[in-house]
Amino acid sequence: MLLTTDAPQASPDVQSFVGKDHKLLIAGEWVAAESGKTFAVTNPANGQPLATVSEGDAADVNRAVAAARQAFESGPWHAMTPSERGKLLWKLADLLETHVEEFAEIESLDNGKPRAVAAAADIPLAVDLFRYMAGWATKIEGTTIPISVPYMPGAEFHSYTLREPIGVVGQIIPWNFPLLMAAWKLGPALATGCTVVLKVAEETPLSALRLGQLIQEAGFPAGVVNIVTGFGETAGAALAAHPDVDKIAFTGSTEVGKLIVKAAGNTNLKKITLELGGKSPNIILPDADLPAAIVGASNAIFFNHGQCCCAGSRLFVHRSQFEEVVDGVAEQASQIKLGPGMHPDAGMGPMVSQIQQERVCNYLESGFREGARAVIGGNRSDTDGYFVEPTVLVDTKPEMQVVSEEIFGPVVAAVAFDDPEELIPAANNSIYGLAAAVWTQDVSKAHRLAKQLRAGSVWINCYNVFDAALPFGGYKQSGWGREMGHEAIDLYTETKAVTLQL
Ligand code: NAP
Ligand code: MG
């Protein structure tokens, strides 16, 4: 199943970008970390060092927050009209669009995902997000509100609301969709007039750093977007605890999400949005179009090597069709070619890091110890890259870790159901509530289930459908707030109620 680990080289432009000495973007300048420290970023396809980046920490976060504060309160960004902000965002989208192949290569080298997938999904989605948010810049409106004020009889008022940018925003992002997560975060912040300190994941800092160059080229004023590379425990924690940050927008693990909440509680009660983990149910009903559902179930878990917060990692199938569906998904898995993301035939690349490969394999071992069985897959590859085979597990029980916890790898637990009445409680039996899917040809049933599922996204006869206009986020411990759509704009603004006595 594994292709050769040799892969074509990246283009000369990408090689020269990746090989340069990467710095932090603070106040419009590329600067070394104050400590002078750097760290190595690894190519997960071969375990070799890929790049050297600056190790920013609390001192650099302080500098970046000061720059963002200054840019928010004075200077050209502060004075800019909504239309001018929108134009800059549109220009950034145009620039990014002319560099799709370059970003796809950077993303593939750094994260491990297939270059073609990044070129078809990650980068175009980021372009589209910036364009969608560019449109919002001129449409952030308050309301006029008739008021009564019972204790002031006869008085007349004119009341209205303003939606104002929330201020300096700290954004902390993960490694699974490095550029796209940066876009989801930056787009609404910039549309609303906020300024940003972006802390990218230590495993995958490169595409955000290249984006930083395009942000400068587009003409965003200095200090509007500051980018700090470094570690979560130092740079990330310093940002979350910083008293002069007005909001933290975080995507990552539920565990770290809770630390962010604590840090805000212990300091300035900054606003928080969280996009956290998931263990999403994917339900195939007996009347589904089975061939489509089988392909859909395979894509639901194996897309991005299962390193998706919304991966369809619990597959519910009626017992009468269980074998057929499990065999079908296993057949799909058997056709996925594992290989370096830069290899043109690779359908699945390596896990992002050795740590992530270990995590996934530890989960598999715990499942096997408890009696689960792999119909296909179940192993890591015997190479220097961090590959794990696409895996379909059966004979699981709800209390097993492989069923209840997020694995964040290409592992699906298939579960048979008999009684449709038991299905919804079983599907909702999770601390998470990020996504869910239903495959059925019965429209009423589809909508009834969509209503009953406790999840922020429900897909019917499809999976992993994302759009800049669709809000995305979680119920329960999958998060607070939503990304994308107008809901994201709301979460980057404060509402001010203004009242004038006539
Ligand atoms: P993570 O530790 O939650 O990392 C996400 C981001 O938070 C990274 O930028 C990380 O920095 C930073 N961070 C870590 N500790 C922090 C702290 N104490 N304060 C502030 N920021 C901190 O996730 P991970 O290590 O990349 O992966 C672990 C698990 O998270 C995954 O297996 C998966 O379950 C989940 N995850 C979810 C998503 C999602 O989209 N919902 C994405 C990725 C991972 P460093 O990069 O330096 O650690
Ligand atoms: Mg980490």
XYZ file of C-alpha atoms and ligand atoms in Angstrom:
551
model
C 0.000 0.000 0.000
C 2.994 2.316 0.535
C 4.469 4.034 -2.490
C 8.143 4.711 -2.696
C 9.212 7.310 -0.131
C 11.013 9.182 -2.918
C 9.082 12.142 -4.193
C 9.653 14.932 -6.696
C 11.456 17.970 -5.387
C 9.601 21.166 -4.715
C 9.931 24.041 -7.192
C 13.040 26.249 -6.850
C 10.919 29.116 -5.415
C 9.515 26.879 -2.692
C 12.909 25.379 -1.940
C 14.446 28.805 -1.545
C 11.557 30.020 0.662
C 11.605 26.918 2.864
C 15.396 27.025 3.216
C 15.638 30.613 4.379
C 16.129 31.639 7.989
C 12.518 32.171 9.145
C 11.768 35.081 11.466
C 8.778 36.481 13.338
C 6.573 39.177 11.785
C 6.227 41.965 14.359
C 5.240 45.580 13.618
C 5.794 45.054 9.909
C 9.378 43.763 10.310
C 10.794 40.238 10.139
C 12.729 39.898 13.377
C 14.545 37.173 15.292
C 13.168 35.972 18.625
C 14.518 38.135 21.452
C 16.150 35.050 22.966
C 17.853 34.338 19.626
C 16.522 30.770 19.801
C 15.345 28.775 16.797
C 13.851 25.335 16.289
C 13.744 22.813 13.442
C 10.629 21.889 11.503
C 10.482 18.331 10.174
C 9.296 16.897 6.869
C 6.900 14.174 8.071
C 7.292 12.152 4.874
C 10.919 11.292 5.680
C 11.644 12.541 9.194
C 14.322 14.912 7.883
C 14.737 18.547 9.005
C 12.861 20.823 6.615
C 13.337 24.358 7.906
C 14.563 26.461 10.812
C 12.197 28.966 12.408
C 12.461 31.436 15.276
C 11.339 30.258 18.690
C 9.219 33.150 19.873
C 8.235 33.234 23.543
C 6.595 35.576 26.067
C 8.982 38.456 25.289
C 8.123 38.273 21.580
C 4.417 37.938 22.314
C 4.714 41.149 24.356
C 6.295 42.948 21.428
C 3.693 41.589 19.010
C 0.761 42.535 21.262
C 2.182 46.063 21.688
C 2.452 46.388 17.888
C -1.093 45.111 17.415
C -2.387 47.514 20.092
C -0.690 50.462 18.449
C -2.016 49.520 15.007
C -5.511 49.120 16.447
C -5.611 52.471 18.222
C -3.805 54.819 15.867
C -2.273 55.015 12.416
C -3.543 54.014 8.988
C -5.504 50.879 9.967
C -7.432 52.765 12.632
C -8.326 55.448 10.076
C -9.204 53.073 7.250
C -12.745 52.887 5.858
C -14.582 49.554 5.698
C -14.316 49.680 1.909
C -10.537 50.074 2.087
C -10.304 47.111 4.472
C -12.425 45.051 2.096
C -10.168 45.968 -0.837
C -7.064 44.852 1.050
C -8.655 41.515 1.873
C -9.705 41.061 -1.749
C -6.167 41.887 -2.864
C -4.782 39.317 -0.455
C -7.163 36.725 -1.947
C -5.985 37.645 -5.469
C -2.330 37.350 -4.464
C -2.915 34.005 -2.804
C -4.731 32.778 -5.895
C -1.694 33.498 -8.064
C 0.419 31.321 -5.727
C -1.816 28.250 -5.339
C 0.803 25.757 -6.529
C 3.496 27.299 -4.373
C 1.348 27.169 -1.228
C 0.244 23.618 -2.037
C 3.888 22.527 -2.125
C 4.735 24.316 1.110
C 1.719 22.759 2.811
C 2.577 19.314 1.486
C 6.206 19.464 2.648
C 5.346 20.865 6.065
C 2.141 18.999 6.928
C 2.470 15.875 4.776
C -0.840 16.192 2.906
C -1.004 15.407 -0.815
C 0.022 18.434 -2.851
C -2.933 17.948 -5.195
C -5.391 17.965 -2.285
C -3.912 21.177 -0.892
C -4.096 22.734 -4.381
C -7.719 21.653 -4.842
C -9.064 22.257 -1.331
C -6.933 24.045 1.283
C -5.673 26.945 -0.823
C -8.852 27.688 -2.857
C -10.917 27.549 0.344
C -8.555 30.097 1.921
C -8.845 32.350 -1.155
C -12.628 32.092 -1.057
C -12.723 32.821 2.672
C -10.758 36.053 2.237
C -13.106 37.121 -0.591
C -16.207 36.270 1.442
C -14.891 38.241 4.416
C -13.830 41.136 2.120
C -17.521 41.477 1.257
C -18.504 41.644 4.915
C -16.218 44.605 5.695
C -18.804 47.070 4.306
C -21.848 45.293 5.759
C -21.212 45.338 9.493
C -24.258 47.225 10.676
C -26.004 48.116 13.897
C -29.743 48.651 14.331
C -32.032 51.460 15.467
C -34.134 50.437 18.426
C -37.355 52.063 19.636
C -37.190 52.245 23.455
C -39.827 52.911 26.130
C -38.016 53.623 29.451
C -41.030 53.262 31.800
C -39.486 55.346 34.618
C -39.098 58.423 32.341
C -42.658 59.094 31.133
C -42.875 61.514 28.212
C -39.148 61.444 27.441
C -38.111 60.782 23.854
C -34.973 59.008 22.715
C -33.057 57.924 19.666
C -31.226 54.636 20.315
C -29.014 52.675 18.000
C -26.281 50.070 18.129
C -22.789 50.109 16.667
C -20.767 46.981 15.953
C -17.166 47.787 16.717
C -14.049 45.656 16.312
C -13.280 43.749 19.488
C -9.648 44.977 19.471
C -6.395 43.039 19.652
C -7.020 39.369 18.931
C -4.704 36.476 19.738
C -5.201 33.582 17.339
C -3.782 30.139 18.055
C -4.060 27.532 15.309
C -3.314 23.827 14.790
C -1.342 21.917 12.188
C -4.012 19.982 10.298
C -4.960 22.727 7.782
C -2.228 25.282 8.477
C -3.067 27.897 5.825
C -6.824 27.401 5.948
C -6.950 27.735 9.742
C -4.953 30.962 9.444
C -7.475 32.212 6.850
C -10.530 31.247 8.953
C -9.051 33.261 11.792
C -7.555 36.246 9.944
C -10.489 36.843 7.566
C -13.157 37.934 10.062
C -10.612 39.728 12.272
C -9.421 41.897 9.378
C -12.917 42.448 7.930
C -14.081 43.865 11.260
C -10.988 46.074 11.811
C -9.301 44.078 14.583
C -5.544 43.589 14.766
C -3.955 40.192 15.254
C -1.164 38.232 16.877
C -1.185 34.831 15.185
C 0.554 31.905 16.929
C 0.924 29.101 14.408
C 1.445 25.411 15.229
C 5.055 24.428 15.877
C 4.781 21.520 13.403
C 3.537 23.616 10.475
C 4.563 27.279 10.571
C 5.674 27.725 6.954
C 2.522 28.562 4.967
C 1.482 31.237 7.489
C 4.930 32.820 7.222
C 4.611 32.929 3.424
C 1.104 34.362 3.879
C 2.682 37.029 6.089
C 4.766 38.114 3.099
C 1.637 38.361 0.949
C -0.132 40.331 3.697
C 2.695 42.859 3.484
C 2.601 42.831 -0.327
C -1.170 43.447 -0.295
C -0.502 46.610 1.714
C -1.876 45.890 5.185
C -0.294 48.465 7.507
C 2.478 47.404 9.885
C 1.305 45.794 13.119
C -2.135 44.759 11.823
C -1.032 41.125 11.478
C 1.842 39.877 13.624
C 2.977 36.264 13.343
C 4.801 34.467 16.137
C 6.258 31.000 15.675
C 7.077 29.085 18.822
C 5.709 26.549 21.263
C 2.273 26.316 22.817
C 3.494 26.110 26.376
C 5.488 29.338 26.021
C 4.320 31.588 23.164
C 0.734 30.244 23.108
C 0.292 30.373 26.868
C 1.737 33.911 27.011
C -0.760 35.072 24.398
C -3.695 33.419 26.188
C -2.712 35.066 29.480
C -1.794 38.479 28.057
C -3.697 41.275 29.826
C -3.768 43.492 26.727
C -5.348 40.913 24.392
C -9.103 41.421 23.979
C -9.983 38.037 22.495
C -8.432 34.635 21.890
C -9.619 32.557 18.958
C -8.309 29.019 19.330
C -8.475 25.835 17.293
C -6.945 22.644 18.657
C -7.453 20.072 21.366
C -10.178 20.293 23.988
C -7.474 19.912 26.645
C -5.632 23.064 25.529
C -8.971 24.840 24.985
C -9.641 24.426 28.699
C -6.201 25.914 29.510
C -7.062 28.943 27.369
C -10.298 29.450 29.303
C -8.395 29.241 32.589
C -5.757 31.707 31.401
C -8.444 34.210 30.415
C -10.235 33.703 33.730
C -7.044 34.322 35.677
C -6.225 37.531 33.832
C -8.530 39.944 31.990
C -11.557 37.782 31.086
C -10.786 38.258 27.414
C -13.443 36.971 25.022
C -12.854 33.447 23.748
C -13.909 31.363 20.796
C -12.886 27.722 20.640
C -12.979 25.162 17.863
C -12.014 21.880 19.485
C -12.101 18.156 18.940
C -14.777 15.809 17.701
C -15.836 12.176 17.448
C -18.431 12.575 14.791
C -21.132 9.994 14.037
C -21.693 9.079 10.400
C -24.998 7.221 10.066
C -25.967 5.022 7.133
C -29.673 4.166 7.198
C -30.999 1.026 5.464
C -32.627 3.054 2.666
C -29.413 4.914 1.750
C -27.810 4.871 -1.679
C -25.220 2.379 -0.418
C -22.477 2.798 -3.028
C -22.521 6.580 -2.470
C -22.652 6.147 1.309
C -19.672 3.774 1.261
C -17.512 6.195 -0.716
C -18.776 9.013 1.527
C -17.929 7.083 4.711
C -14.438 6.429 3.418
C -13.834 10.084 2.571
C -15.380 11.138 5.886
C -12.628 9.409 7.846
C -9.677 9.221 5.469
C -9.676 12.797 4.138
C -6.598 14.604 5.487
C -5.481 11.245 6.987
C -8.249 11.510 9.579
C -6.561 14.603 11.005
C -9.844 16.512 10.830
C -11.696 17.707 13.905
C -14.944 16.733 12.126
C -13.742 13.332 10.814
C -16.521 10.745 10.579
C -14.804 8.455 13.063
C -17.858 6.560 14.358
C -19.665 4.807 11.517
C -23.176 3.562 12.388
C -24.632 0.986 9.999
C -27.778 -1.135 10.245
C -26.864 -4.720 11.139
C -28.465 -6.056 7.946
C -25.953 -4.095 5.846
C -23.041 -4.006 8.249
C -20.830 -6.496 6.463
C -21.467 -5.018 3.036
C -20.640 -1.485 4.206
C -17.578 -2.488 6.241
C -16.217 -4.496 3.311
C -16.973 -1.584 0.998
C -15.146 0.959 3.181
C -12.237 -1.485 3.571
C -12.124 -1.859 -0.224
C -11.979 1.942 -0.543
C -9.167 2.018 2.033
C -7.230 -0.658 0.144
C -7.151 1.613 -2.913
C -5.605 4.558 -1.069
C -1.920 4.863 -1.911
C 0.185 5.967 1.031
C 3.139 8.120 0.147
C 4.850 11.480 0.515
C 2.402 14.287 -0.210
C 4.695 15.487 -2.988
C 4.301 12.155 -4.852
C 1.704 12.627 -7.615
C 0.019 9.276 -6.849
C -0.196 9.683 -3.070
C -3.796 9.557 -1.829
C -2.712 9.770 1.781
C 0.456 11.235 3.234
C 2.119 10.695 6.606
C 0.769 11.800 9.976
C 1.994 15.293 10.733
C 4.613 14.203 13.278
C 6.129 11.239 15.005
C 4.186 12.191 18.140
C 0.931 12.055 16.201
C 1.903 8.710 14.634
C 2.609 7.381 18.152
C -0.720 8.715 19.446
C -2.667 7.013 16.681
C -0.772 3.735 17.079
C -1.223 3.796 20.858
C -4.960 4.123 20.307
C -4.909 1.199 17.894
C -3.008 -0.951 20.390
C -5.437 -0.084 23.181
C -8.336 -1.035 20.887
C -6.731 -4.363 19.979
C -6.016 -5.117 23.666
C -9.691 -4.563 24.417
C -10.890 -6.857 21.625
C -11.352 -4.587 18.614
C -10.332 -6.027 15.248
C -8.942 -4.288 12.163
C -10.704 -5.391 8.975
C -8.000 -3.495 7.131
C -4.948 -1.500 8.226
C -3.972 -1.248 11.869
C -0.253 -0.691 11.370
C 2.307 2.009 10.950
C 4.659 1.753 7.976
C 8.201 0.543 8.321
C 9.820 3.709 6.931
C 11.301 6.959 8.237
C 8.074 8.795 7.387
C 5.211 8.917 9.892
C 2.711 6.833 7.926
C -0.243 4.962 9.408
C -2.433 2.695 7.291
C -6.078 3.598 6.811
C -7.875 1.403 9.313
C -11.425 0.079 9.769
C -12.180 -1.286 13.248
C -15.025 -3.645 14.149
C -15.969 -5.601 17.309
C -15.770 -2.400 19.334
C -17.717 -1.419 22.454
C -18.904 2.106 23.279
C -16.629 2.314 26.331
C -13.424 1.583 24.391
C -11.082 4.553 23.979
C -11.043 4.024 20.199
C -14.791 4.687 20.217
C -15.073 7.439 22.817
C -11.887 9.493 22.284
C -10.669 11.521 19.344
C -7.862 9.616 17.610
C -7.123 12.258 14.971
C -5.881 9.649 12.534
C -7.194 7.423 9.714
C -9.144 5.112 12.001
C -12.889 4.527 11.865
C -14.860 2.425 14.358
C -17.787 0.760 12.585
C -20.755 0.030 14.865
C -23.847 -2.014 13.966
C -27.290 -0.882 15.139
C -30.557 -2.828 15.209
C -33.184 -0.511 16.592
C -33.427 2.953 14.995
C -34.741 4.178 18.381
C -31.348 3.469 19.928
C -29.484 5.196 17.161
C -29.802 8.829 18.208
C -28.795 8.262 21.864
C -25.826 6.199 20.651
C -24.791 8.817 18.079
C -25.109 11.612 20.646
C -23.220 9.595 23.281
C -20.057 11.717 23.142
C -18.507 14.620 24.993
C -18.144 16.169 21.531
C -20.685 17.643 19.148
C -18.850 19.030 16.164
C -20.341 17.250 13.158
C -22.592 14.377 12.119
C -23.878 12.901 8.890
C -26.884 10.900 7.739
C -27.185 8.864 4.551
C -30.797 8.186 3.564
C -33.160 8.699 0.630
C -36.063 9.545 2.943
C -36.185 13.341 3.169
C -38.400 13.464 6.268
C -36.189 11.026 8.120
C -33.117 13.027 7.113
C -34.507 16.271 8.533
C -35.814 14.571 11.675
C -32.380 13.122 12.383
C -30.664 16.413 11.540
C -32.783 18.020 14.262
C -32.042 15.318 16.821
C -28.282 15.170 16.349
C -26.388 17.382 18.817
C -23.753 18.742 16.468
C -22.760 22.071 14.935
C -22.768 20.689 11.378
C -25.013 17.974 9.988
C -24.390 16.698 6.475
C -27.070 14.746 4.624
C -25.891 12.457 1.818
C -22.526 14.214 1.829
C -19.593 14.831 4.178
C -16.925 17.491 4.736
C -18.805 20.146 2.779
C -17.360 23.504 3.822
C -18.076 26.990 2.623
C -17.010 30.415 3.826
C -20.702 31.310 4.197
C -21.548 28.314 6.418
C -20.956 28.657 10.151
C -18.777 25.893 11.587
C -18.262 25.012 15.233
C -19.285 22.745 18.018
C -21.905 21.775 20.555
C -20.762 20.445 23.937
C -16.986 20.163 24.377
C -16.353 20.754 20.679
C -16.186 24.456 21.250
C -17.588 27.917 21.820
C -18.816 30.098 18.982
C -18.600 29.575 15.238
C -16.071 30.158 12.483
C -17.047 31.499 9.045
C -20.417 32.894 8.000
C -21.778 36.085 9.528
C -21.564 34.451 12.950
C -17.795 34.833 12.808
C -18.195 38.554 12.140
C -20.444 38.861 15.205
C -17.779 37.182 17.333
C -15.087 39.681 16.302
C -17.236 42.690 17.184
C -18.620 44.248 20.334
C -22.106 45.771 20.374
C -22.349 49.320 21.639
C -25.810 50.707 22.489
C -25.964 54.503 22.031
C -28.923 56.514 23.382
C -29.628 60.198 22.766
C -32.400 62.048 24.587
C -34.240 64.186 22.064
P -2.934 21.418 20.577
O -1.857 21.044 21.515
O -4.258 21.772 21.117
O -2.371 22.597 19.658
C -3.124 23.588 18.997
C -2.415 24.923 19.120
O -2.381 25.323 20.500
C -0.955 24.872 18.669
O -0.609 26.113 18.093
C -0.245 24.670 19.991
O 1.111 25.029 19.978
C -1.041 25.570 20.905
N -0.886 25.260 22.323
C -0.452 24.119 22.902
N -0.422 24.246 24.249
C -0.840 25.498 24.526
C -1.018 26.230 25.737
N -0.760 25.695 26.929
N -1.478 27.496 25.655
C -1.743 28.056 24.454
N -1.570 27.423 23.289
C -1.133 26.154 23.318
O -3.091 20.305 19.541
P -1.899 19.414 18.967
O -0.768 19.191 19.912
O -1.512 20.040 17.687
O -2.696 18.076 18.749
C -3.259 17.372 19.840
C -4.684 17.046 19.568
O -5.483 18.226 19.343
C -4.954 16.270 18.296
O -4.596 14.944 18.352
C -6.432 16.509 18.143
O -7.150 15.701 19.044
C -6.576 17.939 18.519
N -6.580 18.806 17.337
C -7.770 19.326 16.946
C -7.806 20.157 15.840
C -9.076 20.761 15.359
O -9.102 21.259 14.243
N -10.131 20.811 16.147
C -6.639 20.415 15.145
C -5.428 19.873 15.582
C -5.435 19.077 16.701
P 2.194 23.897 19.587
O 2.037 23.697 18.131
O 3.491 24.460 19.946
O 1.870 22.687 20.396
Mg 1.869 20.367 20.078
